[in-house]
Amino acid sequence: MTSICVFIVALTSIGAKPYITYDEGGSFLFLVDVSRSMQARHSCAEPTFLGRAKKIMRDTLKAVPEARFGIVAFDRFAFPITSLTDDHAYLGEVIEQGLYVGLTMEATKTELANALSLIAQKKQRLPEIFGQVRQVILLSDGHIEGDYRRRLQGPIQQLQNADIKILVVGIGNQDDTPLTGVDRGQCSDQHIEVDGQKVMIPLRADILKFIAAETGGQYFSEAETEKLIRFVRAQLQRRTVQEVDSCPGQKRDISWVFLSVATLSLFGFLFVRATALSEK
């Protein structure tokens, strides 16, 4: 009798179209470096810096399916690649097909300060779209030249005013990494040279840690992807179960849970009946 009651309740719940909704606050932006330095690697057998950044992005999307993400790319210029969305399949396709070194003709220069300024401006000018963004995940080797403290002073102030914290993932190696060449669209193990010297790309963790600290964010190494994911998840407000279609927030259908319960209850009932008949 208990199995039948559970079966009926589960079917009734399915008819109510239950879903999990997540409160606002789960909106993040990936700010990914696509400048020439992100093509660094020791050989074609290794992924580029950008390839490594893409993996971290994919791992984060997989581990935080309930959050909305958007992607902004930058080299000399900064430009949104996607809007904020919870369609992670679409975001995955963009990461695979839409992010590459050379998106613009100015890929040889990294204007990190300009990219950070753009993020702050987007939130302030388009609050209906970016108003819920409080954390931006920056993936870069931090390879910029000159007095970075002076160049970053203005953008950091803009980020503070916009209540945006930068979660920085430093992409690179402990030792400087050479740039591999490209021959007819294919990777070449021959390294790029200027005036007979290999072009070597350092990981400027000092610059990246400065950005994280000044904006109230946090710095992560590539090996700390799980730590990054835990931090991101901690920013999400507690999810609640709702049964009203008009309820705000992101929704995920959970009818399959009740369908599973109904199926198990039915099998349990049939098993009990079969056992009772066999005993007779």
mmCIF file of N, CA and C in Angstrom, residues 2-133:
data_model
loop_
_atom_site.group_PDB
_atom_site.id
_atom_site.type_symbol
_atom_site.label_atom_id
_atom_site.label_comp_id
_atom_site.label_asym_id
_atom_site.label_seq_id
_atom_site.Cartn_x
_atom_site.Cartn_y
_atom_site.Cartn_z
ATOM 1 N N THR A 2 1.956 1.206 0.770
ATOM 2 C CA THR A 2 2.865 2.353 0.835
ATOM 3 C C THR A 2 3.435 2.673 -0.537
ATOM 4 N N SER A 3 3.822 1.629 -1.306
ATOM 5 C CA SER A 3 4.393 1.825 -2.633
ATOM 6 C C SER A 3 3.405 2.518 -3.555
ATOM 7 N N ILE A 4 2.125 2.133 -3.479
ATOM 8 C CA ILE A 4 1.098 2.747 -4.315
ATOM 9 C C ILE A 4 0.941 4.223 -3.962
ATOM 10 N N CYS A 5 0.964 4.544 -2.675
ATOM 11 C CA CYS A 5 0.826 5.941 -2.248
ATOM 12 C C CYS A 5 1.989 6.784 -2.759
ATOM 13 N N VAL A 6 3.208 6.244 -2.625
ATOM 14 C CA VAL A 6 4.387 6.961 -3.114
ATOM 15 C C VAL A 6 4.302 7.149 -4.621
ATOM 16 N N PHE A 7 3.838 6.117 -5.334
ATOM 17 C CA PHE A 7 3.696 6.165 -6.787
ATOM 18 C C PHE A 7 2.735 7.287 -7.199
ATOM 19 N N ILE A 8 1.587 7.370 -6.514
ATOM 20 C CA ILE A 8 0.591 8.384 -6.852
ATOM 21 C C ILE A 8 1.120 9.791 -6.562
ATOM 22 N N VAL A 9 1.773 9.950 -5.404
ATOM 23 C CA VAL A 9 2.325 11.266 -5.039
ATOM 24 C C VAL A 9 3.375 11.707 -6.046
ATOM 25 N N ALA A 10 4.239 10.766 -6.468
ATOM 26 C CA ALA A 10 5.296 11.097 -7.431
ATOM 27 C C ALA A 10 4.709 11.528 -8.768
ATOM 28 N N LEU A 11 3.667 10.814 -9.234
ATOM 29 C CA LEU A 11 3.037 11.183 -10.504
ATOM 30 C C LEU A 11 2.360 12.555 -10.404
ATOM 31 N N THR A 12 1.751 12.818 -9.253
ATOM 32 C CA THR A 12 1.123 14.121 -9.054
ATOM 33 C C THR A 12 2.160 15.237 -9.080
ATOM 34 N N SER A 13 3.332 14.972 -8.490
ATOM 35 C CA SER A 13 4.404 15.969 -8.459
ATOM 36 C C SER A 13 4.927 16.253 -9.854
ATOM 37 N N ILE A 14 5.012 15.211 -10.675
ATOM 38 C CA ILE A 14 5.470 15.409 -12.057
ATOM 39 C C ILE A 14 4.521 16.332 -12.806
ATOM 40 N N GLY A 15 3.215 16.149 -12.569
ATOM 41 C CA GLY A 15 2.211 16.987 -13.220
ATOM 42 C C GLY A 15 2.323 18.449 -12.816
ATOM 43 N N ALA A 16 2.888 18.705 -11.640
ATOM 44 C CA ALA A 16 3.059 20.082 -11.164
ATOM 45 C C ALA A 16 4.276 20.759 -11.761
ATOM 46 N N LYS A 17 5.045 20.026 -12.590
ATOM 47 C CA LYS A 17 6.236 20.562 -13.261
ATOM 48 C C LYS A 17 7.226 21.175 -12.262
ATOM 49 N N PRO A 18 7.731 20.377 -11.333
ATOM 50 C CA PRO A 18 8.664 20.932 -10.336
ATOM 51 C C PRO A 18 9.997 21.295 -10.973
ATOM 52 N N TYR A 19 10.641 22.278 -10.428
ATOM 53 C CA TYR A 19 11.971 22.645 -10.888
ATOM 54 C C TYR A 19 12.737 23.299 -9.750
ATOM 55 N N ILE A 20 14.045 23.347 -9.913
ATOM 56 C CA ILE A 20 14.893 24.065 -8.969
ATOM 57 C C ILE A 20 15.170 25.430 -9.561
ATOM 58 N N THR A 21 15.022 26.453 -8.771
ATOM 59 C CA THR A 21 15.361 27.793 -9.250
ATOM 60 C C THR A 21 16.483 28.361 -8.395
ATOM 61 N N TYR A 22 17.358 29.104 -8.998
ATOM 62 C CA TYR A 22 18.484 29.686 -8.301
ATOM 63 C C TYR A 22 18.288 31.196 -8.211
ATOM 64 N N ASP A 23 18.450 31.721 -7.027
ATOM 65 C CA ASP A 23 18.264 33.147 -6.833
ATOM 66 C C ASP A 23 19.304 33.936 -7.612
ATOM 67 N N GLU A 24 19.020 35.223 -7.839
ATOM 68 C CA GLU A 24 19.953 36.080 -8.545
ATOM 69 C C GLU A 24 21.252 36.193 -7.763
ATOM 70 N N GLY A 25 22.338 36.422 -8.451
ATOM 71 C CA GLY A 25 23.637 36.519 -7.806
ATOM 72 C C GLY A 25 24.622 35.564 -8.426
ATOM 73 N N GLY A 26 24.130 34.642 -9.259
ATOM 74 C CA GLY A 26 25.004 33.664 -9.883
ATOM 75 C C GLY A 26 25.400 34.058 -11.286
ATOM 76 N N SER A 27 25.881 35.266 -11.490
ATOM 77 C CA SER A 27 26.277 35.732 -12.814
ATOM 78 C C SER A 27 27.760 36.087 -12.808
ATOM 79 N N PHE A 28 28.506 35.491 -13.732
ATOM 80 C CA PHE A 28 29.950 35.691 -13.790
ATOM 81 C C PHE A 28 30.379 35.954 -15.229
ATOM 82 N N LEU A 29 31.469 36.679 -15.371
ATOM 83 C CA LEU A 29 32.061 36.906 -16.678
ATOM 84 C C LEU A 29 33.441 36.287 -16.734
ATOM 85 N N PHE A 30 33.732 35.586 -17.831
ATOM 86 C CA PHE A 30 35.096 35.180 -18.138
ATOM 87 C C PHE A 30 35.738 36.313 -18.935
ATOM 88 N N LEU A 31 36.877 36.790 -18.487
ATOM 89 C CA LEU A 31 37.651 37.780 -19.234
ATOM 90 C C LEU A 31 38.938 37.087 -19.661
ATOM 91 N N VAL A 32 39.014 36.705 -20.939
ATOM 92 C CA VAL A 32 40.099 35.826 -21.389
ATOM 93 C C VAL A 32 41.029 36.547 -22.355
ATOM 94 N N ASP A 33 42.303 36.392 -22.105
ATOM 95 C CA ASP A 33 43.373 36.993 -22.902
ATOM 96 C C ASP A 33 43.538 36.198 -24.202
ATOM 97 N N VAL A 34 43.413 36.870 -25.351
ATOM 98 C CA VAL A 34 43.627 36.206 -26.638
ATOM 99 C C VAL A 34 44.747 36.906 -27.416
ATOM 100 N N SER A 35 45.637 37.578 -26.681
ATOM 101 C CA SER A 35 46.760 38.249 -27.329
ATOM 102 C C SER A 35 47.810 37.224 -27.763
ATOM 103 N N ARG A 36 48.790 37.686 -28.525
ATOM 104 C CA ARG A 36 49.789 36.790 -29.115
ATOM 105 C C ARG A 36 50.561 36.002 -28.060
ATOM 106 N N SER A 37 50.764 36.596 -26.905
ATOM 107 C CA SER A 37 51.529 35.896 -25.865
ATOM 108 C C SER A 37 50.846 34.613 -25.406
ATOM 109 N N MET A 38 49.518 34.529 -25.587
ATOM 110 C CA MET A 38 48.783 33.337 -25.160
ATOM 111 C C MET A 38 48.993 32.167 -26.113
ATOM 112 N N GLN A 39 49.828 32.369 -27.137
ATOM 113 C CA GLN A 39 50.183 31.279 -28.038
ATOM 114 C C GLN A 39 51.465 30.586 -27.588
ATOM 115 N N ALA A 40 51.974 30.972 -26.442
ATOM 116 C CA ALA A 40 53.232 30.425 -25.946
ATOM 117 C C ALA A 40 53.102 28.957 -25.553
ATOM 118 N N ARG A 41 54.122 28.190 -25.849
ATOM 119 C CA ARG A 41 54.272 26.796 -25.426
ATOM 120 C C ARG A 41 55.660 26.348 -25.860
ATOM 121 N N HIS A 42 56.154 25.297 -25.243
ATOM 122 C CA HIS A 42 57.499 24.828 -25.567
ATOM 123 C C HIS A 42 57.538 24.063 -26.884
ATOM 124 N N SER A 43 56.450 23.345 -27.189
ATOM 125 C CA SER A 43 56.404 22.571 -28.430
ATOM 126 C C SER A 43 54.961 22.353 -28.834
ATOM 127 N N CYS A 44 54.769 21.857 -30.048
ATOM 128 C CA CYS A 44 53.413 21.614 -30.557
ATOM 129 C C CYS A 44 52.720 20.477 -29.815
ATOM 130 N N ALA A 45 53.479 19.685 -29.076
ATOM 131 C CA ALA A 45 52.882 18.589 -28.308
ATOM 132 C C ALA A 45 52.158 19.103 -27.069
ATOM 133 N N GLU A 46 52.377 20.353 -26.706
ATOM 134 C CA GLU A 46 51.754 20.937 -25.532
ATOM 135 C C GLU A 46 50.613 21.870 -25.943
ATOM 136 N N PRO A 47 49.645 22.056 -25.077
ATOM 137 C CA PRO A 47 48.617 23.071 -25.361
ATOM 138 C C PRO A 47 49.199 24.467 -25.183
ATOM 139 N N THR A 48 48.680 25.431 -25.910
ATOM 140 C CA THR A 48 49.092 26.814 -25.730
ATOM 141 C C THR A 48 48.550 27.346 -24.408
ATOM 142 N N PHE A 49 49.017 28.529 -24.031
ATOM 143 C CA PHE A 49 48.453 29.168 -22.838
ATOM 144 C C PHE A 49 46.947 29.324 -22.991
ATOM 145 N N LEU A 50 46.504 29.704 -24.200
ATOM 146 C CA LEU A 50 45.076 29.876 -24.428
ATOM 147 C C LEU A 50 44.344 28.545 -24.315
ATOM 148 N N GLY A 51 44.943 27.471 -24.820
ATOM 149 C CA GLY A 51 44.341 26.149 -24.691
ATOM 150 C C GLY A 51 44.176 25.753 -23.237
ATOM 151 N N ARG A 52 45.142 26.101 -22.428
ATOM 152 C CA ARG A 52 45.052 25.808 -20.995
ATOM 153 C C ARG A 52 43.967 26.644 -20.321
ATOM 154 N N ALA A 53 43.841 27.895 -20.758
ATOM 155 C CA ALA A 53 42.782 28.747 -20.218
ATOM 156 C C ALA A 53 41.401 28.206 -20.582
ATOM 157 N N LYS A 54 41.263 27.707 -21.815
ATOM 158 C CA LYS A 54 39.988 27.139 -22.247
ATOM 159 C C LYS A 54 39.583 25.949 -21.377
ATOM 160 N N LYS A 55 40.532 25.120 -21.010
ATOM 161 C CA LYS A 55 40.219 23.957 -20.176
ATOM 162 C C LYS A 55 39.665 24.399 -18.824
ATOM 163 N N ILE A 56 40.255 25.418 -18.249
ATOM 164 C CA ILE A 56 39.771 25.920 -16.963
ATOM 165 C C ILE A 56 38.350 26.456 -17.105
ATOM 166 N N MET A 57 38.080 27.130 -18.205
ATOM 167 C CA MET A 57 36.729 27.645 -18.455
ATOM 168 C C MET A 57 35.740 26.496 -18.577
ATOM 169 N N ARG A 58 36.100 25.468 -19.329
ATOM 170 C CA ARG A 58 35.202 24.308 -19.496
ATOM 171 C C ARG A 58 34.970 23.613 -18.162
ATOM 172 N N ASP A 59 36.020 23.441 -17.375
ATOM 173 C CA ASP A 59 35.885 22.776 -16.070
ATOM 174 C C ASP A 59 34.971 23.576 -15.146
ATOM 175 N N THR A 60 35.075 24.896 -15.205
ATOM 176 C CA THR A 60 34.238 25.745 -14.357
ATOM 177 C C THR A 60 32.775 25.652 -14.769
ATOM 178 N N LEU A 61 32.516 25.699 -16.065
ATOM 179 C CA LEU A 61 31.139 25.569 -16.551
ATOM 180 C C LEU A 61 30.533 24.240 -16.128
ATOM 181 N N LYS A 62 31.310 23.187 -16.232
ATOM 182 C CA LYS A 62 30.812 21.851 -15.885
ATOM 183 C C LYS A 62 30.499 21.744 -14.401
ATOM 184 N N ALA A 63 31.328 22.379 -13.581
ATOM 185 C CA ALA A 63 31.178 22.251 -12.132
ATOM 186 C C ALA A 63 30.134 23.199 -11.548
ATOM 187 N N VAL A 64 29.776 24.246 -12.294
ATOM 188 C CA VAL A 64 28.802 25.222 -11.790
ATOM 189 C C VAL A 64 27.681 25.385 -12.829
ATOM 190 N N PRO A 65 26.898 24.343 -13.063
ATOM 191 C CA PRO A 65 25.891 24.384 -14.136
ATOM 192 C C PRO A 65 24.744 25.335 -13.863
ATOM 193 N N GLU A 66 24.541 25.718 -12.606
ATOM 194 C CA GLU A 66 23.392 26.557 -12.280
ATOM 195 C C GLU A 66 23.642 28.045 -12.481
ATOM 196 N N ALA A 67 24.877 28.442 -12.726
ATOM 197 C CA ALA A 67 25.206 29.861 -12.840
ATOM 198 C C ALA A 67 25.158 30.342 -14.289
ATOM 199 N N ARG A 68 24.976 31.633 -14.447
ATOM 200 C CA ARG A 68 25.059 32.256 -15.765
ATOM 201 C C ARG A 68 26.484 32.756 -15.981
ATOM 202 N N PHE A 69 26.958 32.603 -17.215
ATOM 203 C CA PHE A 69 28.303 33.076 -17.563
ATOM 204 C C PHE A 69 28.245 33.850 -18.876
ATOM 205 N N GLY A 70 29.184 34.750 -19.024
ATOM 206 C CA GLY A 70 29.401 35.434 -20.282
ATOM 207 C C GLY A 70 30.894 35.444 -20.566
ATOM 208 N N ILE A 71 31.266 35.687 -21.810
ATOM 209 C CA ILE A 71 32.674 35.665 -22.202
ATOM 210 C C ILE A 71 33.048 36.985 -22.855
ATOM 211 N N VAL A 72 34.127 37.583 -22.365
ATOM 212 C CA VAL A 72 34.713 38.781 -22.959
ATOM 213 C C VAL A 72 36.161 38.454 -23.300
ATOM 214 N N ALA A 73 36.579 38.745 -24.521
ATOM 215 C CA ALA A 73 37.951 38.495 -24.960
ATOM 216 C C ALA A 73 38.687 39.824 -25.103
ATOM 217 N N PHE A 74 40.010 39.773 -24.979
ATOM 218 C CA PHE A 74 40.766 41.012 -25.149
ATOM 219 C C PHE A 74 42.185 40.730 -25.647
ATOM 220 N N ASP A 75 42.685 41.657 -26.445
ATOM 221 C CA ASP A 75 44.111 41.776 -26.753
ATOM 222 C C ASP A 75 44.386 43.269 -26.649
ATOM 223 N N ARG A 76 44.594 43.968 -27.771
ATOM 224 C CA ARG A 76 44.647 45.428 -27.671
ATOM 225 C C ARG A 76 43.242 45.975 -27.429
ATOM 226 N N PHE A 77 42.248 45.327 -27.995
ATOM 227 C CA PHE A 77 40.859 45.725 -27.807
ATOM 228 C C PHE A 77 40.169 44.689 -26.914
ATOM 229 N N ALA A 78 39.070 45.094 -26.307
ATOM 230 C CA ALA A 78 38.254 44.176 -25.502
ATOM 231 C C ALA A 78 36.850 44.177 -26.073
ATOM 232 N N PHE A 79 36.242 42.988 -26.171
ATOM 233 C CA PHE A 79 34.934 42.902 -26.807
ATOM 234 C C PHE A 79 34.181 41.685 -26.286
ATOM 235 N N PRO A 80 32.876 41.849 -25.976
ATOM 236 C CA PRO A 80 32.069 40.703 -25.537
ATOM 237 C C PRO A 80 31.927 39.681 -26.663
ATOM 238 N N ILE A 81 32.109 38.425 -26.350
ATOM 239 C CA ILE A 81 31.925 37.322 -27.303
ATOM 240 C C ILE A 81 30.536 36.723 -27.160
ATOM 241 N N THR A 82 30.026 36.691 -25.930
ATOM 242 C CA THR A 82 28.672 36.196 -25.676
ATOM 243 C C THR A 82 27.984 37.130 -24.682
ATOM 244 N N SER A 83 26.683 37.001 -24.600
ATOM 245 C CA SER A 83 25.928 37.653 -23.536
ATOM 246 C C SER A 83 25.949 36.732 -22.321
ATOM 247 N N LEU A 84 25.419 37.197 -21.217
ATOM 248 C CA LEU A 84 25.273 36.336 -20.047
ATOM 249 C C LEU A 84 24.189 35.305 -20.333
ATOM 250 N N THR A 85 24.497 34.037 -20.114
ATOM 251 C CA THR A 85 23.539 32.975 -20.423
ATOM 252 C C THR A 85 23.792 31.764 -19.542
ATOM 253 N N ASP A 86 22.742 30.976 -19.328
ATOM 254 C CA ASP A 86 22.907 29.703 -18.633
ATOM 255 C C ASP A 86 22.921 28.541 -19.619
ATOM 256 N N ASP A 87 23.029 28.843 -20.913
ATOM 257 C CA ASP A 87 23.150 27.814 -21.949
ATOM 258 C C ASP A 87 24.621 27.407 -22.043
ATOM 259 N N HIS A 88 25.018 26.458 -21.222
ATOM 260 C CA HIS A 88 26.429 26.085 -21.151
ATOM 261 C C HIS A 88 26.896 25.313 -22.379
ATOM 262 N N ALA A 89 25.972 24.668 -23.067
ATOM 263 C CA ALA A 89 26.340 23.989 -24.314
ATOM 264 C C ALA A 89 26.800 25.024 -25.347
ATOM 265 N N TYR A 90 26.056 26.108 -25.434
ATOM 266 C CA TYR A 90 26.425 27.196 -26.339
ATOM 267 C C TYR A 90 27.764 27.811 -25.941
ATOM 268 N N LEU A 91 27.949 28.049 -24.638
ATOM 269 C CA LEU A 91 29.206 28.618 -24.168
ATOM 270 C C LEU A 91 30.378 27.693 -24.488
ATOM 271 N N GLY A 92 30.147 26.384 -24.362
ATOM 272 C CA GLY A 92 31.200 25.427 -24.694
ATOM 273 C C GLY A 92 31.605 25.503 -26.158
ATOM 274 N N GLU A 93 30.614 25.666 -27.025
ATOM 275 C CA GLU A 93 30.915 25.790 -28.462
ATOM 276 C C GLU A 93 31.712 27.058 -28.747
ATOM 277 N N VAL A 94 31.357 28.138 -28.074
ATOM 278 C CA VAL A 94 32.082 29.387 -28.274
ATOM 279 C C VAL A 94 33.530 29.241 -27.800
ATOM 280 N N ILE A 95 33.716 28.598 -26.670
ATOM 281 C CA ILE A 95 35.073 28.395 -26.158
ATOM 282 C C ILE A 95 35.909 27.601 -27.151
ATOM 283 N N GLU A 96 35.311 26.572 -27.736
ATOM 284 C CA GLU A 96 36.053 25.714 -28.665
ATOM 285 C C GLU A 96 36.299 26.385 -30.009
ATOM 286 N N GLN A 97 35.275 27.052 -30.527
ATOM 287 C CA GLN A 97 35.341 27.550 -31.900
ATOM 288 C C GLN A 97 35.553 29.060 -32.024
ATOM 289 N N GLY A 98 35.208 29.806 -30.991
ATOM 290 C CA GLY A 98 35.202 31.255 -31.127
ATOM 291 C C GLY A 98 36.328 31.998 -30.448
ATOM 292 N N LEU A 99 37.177 31.291 -29.711
ATOM 293 C CA LEU A 99 38.286 31.932 -29.025
ATOM 294 C C LEU A 99 39.605 31.457 -29.627
ATOM 295 N N TYR A 100 40.357 32.372 -30.171
ATOM 296 C CA TYR A 100 41.658 32.021 -30.738
ATOM 297 C C TYR A 100 42.518 33.279 -30.814
ATOM 298 N N VAL A 101 43.811 33.078 -30.820
ATOM 299 C CA VAL A 101 44.734 34.196 -30.943
ATOM 300 C C VAL A 101 44.600 34.786 -32.345
ATOM 301 N N GLY A 102 44.426 36.091 -32.410
ATOM 302 C CA GLY A 102 44.265 36.733 -33.706
ATOM 303 C C GLY A 102 42.836 37.113 -34.006
ATOM 304 N N LEU A 103 41.996 37.237 -32.972
ATOM 305 C CA LEU A 103 40.616 37.673 -33.198
ATOM 306 C C LEU A 103 40.586 39.072 -33.810
ATOM 307 N N THR A 104 41.591 39.872 -33.508
ATOM 308 C CA THR A 104 41.721 41.185 -34.138
ATOM 309 C C THR A 104 43.112 41.276 -34.755
ATOM 310 N N MET A 105 43.349 42.355 -35.483
ATOM 311 C CA MET A 105 44.655 42.549 -36.124
ATOM 312 C C MET A 105 45.687 43.105 -35.156
ATOM 313 N N GLU A 106 45.300 43.309 -33.891
ATOM 314 C CA GLU A 106 46.201 43.903 -32.916
ATOM 315 C C GLU A 106 46.540 42.910 -31.812
ATOM 316 N N ALA A 107 46.658 41.648 -32.159
ATOM 317 C CA ALA A 107 46.849 40.613 -31.149
ATOM 318 C C ALA A 107 48.235 40.630 -30.518
ATOM 319 N N THR A 108 49.166 41.409 -31.081
ATOM 320 C CA THR A 108 50.527 41.415 -30.555
ATOM 321 C C THR A 108 50.668 42.281 -29.312
ATOM 322 N N LYS A 109 49.607 42.968 -28.922
ATOM 323 C CA LYS A 109 49.700 43.822 -27.742
ATOM 324 C C LYS A 109 48.575 43.493 -26.774
ATOM 325 N N THR A 110 48.898 43.513 -25.476
ATOM 326 C CA THR A 110 47.906 43.212 -24.456
ATOM 327 C C THR A 110 47.537 44.488 -23.717
ATOM 328 N N GLU A 111 46.301 44.900 -23.842
ATOM 329 C CA GLU A 111 45.814 46.079 -23.120
ATOM 330 C C GLU A 111 44.886 45.623 -22.007
ATOM 331 N N LEU A 112 45.488 45.093 -20.944
ATOM 332 C CA LEU A 112 44.719 44.578 -19.825
ATOM 333 C C LEU A 112 43.956 45.691 -19.112
ATOM 334 N N ALA A 113 44.580 46.856 -19.008
ATOM 335 C CA ALA A 113 43.917 47.976 -18.341
ATOM 336 C C ALA A 113 42.634 48.353 -19.074
ATOM 337 N N ASN A 114 42.688 48.392 -20.390
ATOM 338 C CA ASN A 114 41.511 48.724 -21.190
ATOM 339 C C ASN A 114 40.407 47.687 -20.999
ATOM 340 N N ALA A 115 40.791 46.412 -20.908
ATOM 341 C CA ALA A 115 39.806 45.343 -20.731
ATOM 342 C C ALA A 115 39.090 45.475 -19.391
ATOM 343 N N LEU A 116 39.834 45.771 -18.335
ATOM 344 C CA LEU A 116 39.224 45.925 -17.017
ATOM 345 C C LEU A 116 38.296 47.134 -16.986
ATOM 346 N N SER A 117 38.702 48.205 -17.654
ATOM 347 C CA SER A 117 37.869 49.403 -17.723
ATOM 348 C C SER A 117 36.561 49.112 -18.455
ATOM 349 N N LEU A 118 36.645 48.335 -19.536
ATOM 350 C CA LEU A 118 35.445 47.993 -20.297
ATOM 351 C C LEU A 118 34.439 47.232 -19.439
ATOM 352 N N ILE A 119 34.933 46.294 -18.632
ATOM 353 C CA ILE A 119 34.051 45.500 -17.775
ATOM 354 C C ILE A 119 33.287 46.418 -16.822
ATOM 355 N N ALA A 120 33.997 47.352 -16.179
ATOM 356 C CA ALA A 120 33.351 48.276 -15.240
ATOM 357 C C ALA A 120 32.320 49.140 -15.951
ATOM 358 N N GLN A 121 32.657 49.612 -17.152
ATOM 359 C CA GLN A 121 31.733 50.459 -17.909
ATOM 360 C C GLN A 121 30.479 49.696 -18.320
ATOM 361 N N LYS A 122 30.636 48.428 -18.700
ATOM 362 C CA LYS A 122 29.482 47.624 -19.098
ATOM 363 C C LYS A 122 28.475 47.514 -17.960
ATOM 364 N N LYS A 123 28.976 47.292 -16.749
ATOM 365 C CA LYS A 123 28.057 47.131 -15.620
ATOM 366 C C LYS A 123 27.352 48.441 -15.303
ATOM 367 N N GLN A 124 28.071 49.539 -15.355
ATOM 368 C CA GLN A 124 27.480 50.823 -14.996
ATOM 369 C C GLN A 124 26.518 51.333 -16.066
ATOM 370 N N ARG A 125 26.825 51.080 -17.348
ATOM 371 C CA ARG A 125 25.987 51.600 -18.424
ATOM 372 C C ARG A 125 24.833 50.671 -18.784
ATOM 373 N N LEU A 126 24.987 49.383 -18.496
ATOM 374 C CA LEU A 126 23.947 48.409 -18.831
ATOM 375 C C LEU A 126 23.581 47.589 -17.592
ATOM 376 N N PRO A 127 23.061 48.239 -16.559
ATOM 377 C CA PRO A 127 22.763 47.518 -15.308
ATOM 378 C C PRO A 127 21.705 46.441 -15.474
ATOM 379 N N GLU A 128 20.805 46.599 -16.468
ATOM 380 C CA GLU A 128 19.778 45.585 -16.674
ATOM 381 C C GLU A 128 20.372 44.279 -17.191
ATOM 382 N N ILE A 129 21.575 44.333 -17.763
ATOM 383 C CA ILE A 129 22.237 43.141 -18.284
ATOM 384 C C ILE A 129 23.342 42.660 -17.353
ATOM 385 N N PHE A 130 24.182 43.592 -16.910
ATOM 386 C CA PHE A 130 25.369 43.226 -16.134
ATOM 387 C C PHE A 130 25.261 43.599 -14.656
ATOM 388 N N GLY A 131 24.094 44.031 -14.223
ATOM 389 C CA GLY A 131 23.951 44.500 -12.854
ATOM 390 C C GLY A 131 24.255 43.464 -11.793
ATOM 391 N N GLN A 132 24.029 42.176 -12.102
ATOM 392 C CA GLN A 132 24.244 41.118 -11.116
ATOM 393 C C GLN A 132 25.673 40.571 -11.131
ATOM 394 N N VAL A 133 26.509 41.070 -12.023
ATOM 395 C CA VAL A 133 27.888 40.589 -12.097
ATOM 396 C C VAL A 133 28.719 41.249 -10.999
#
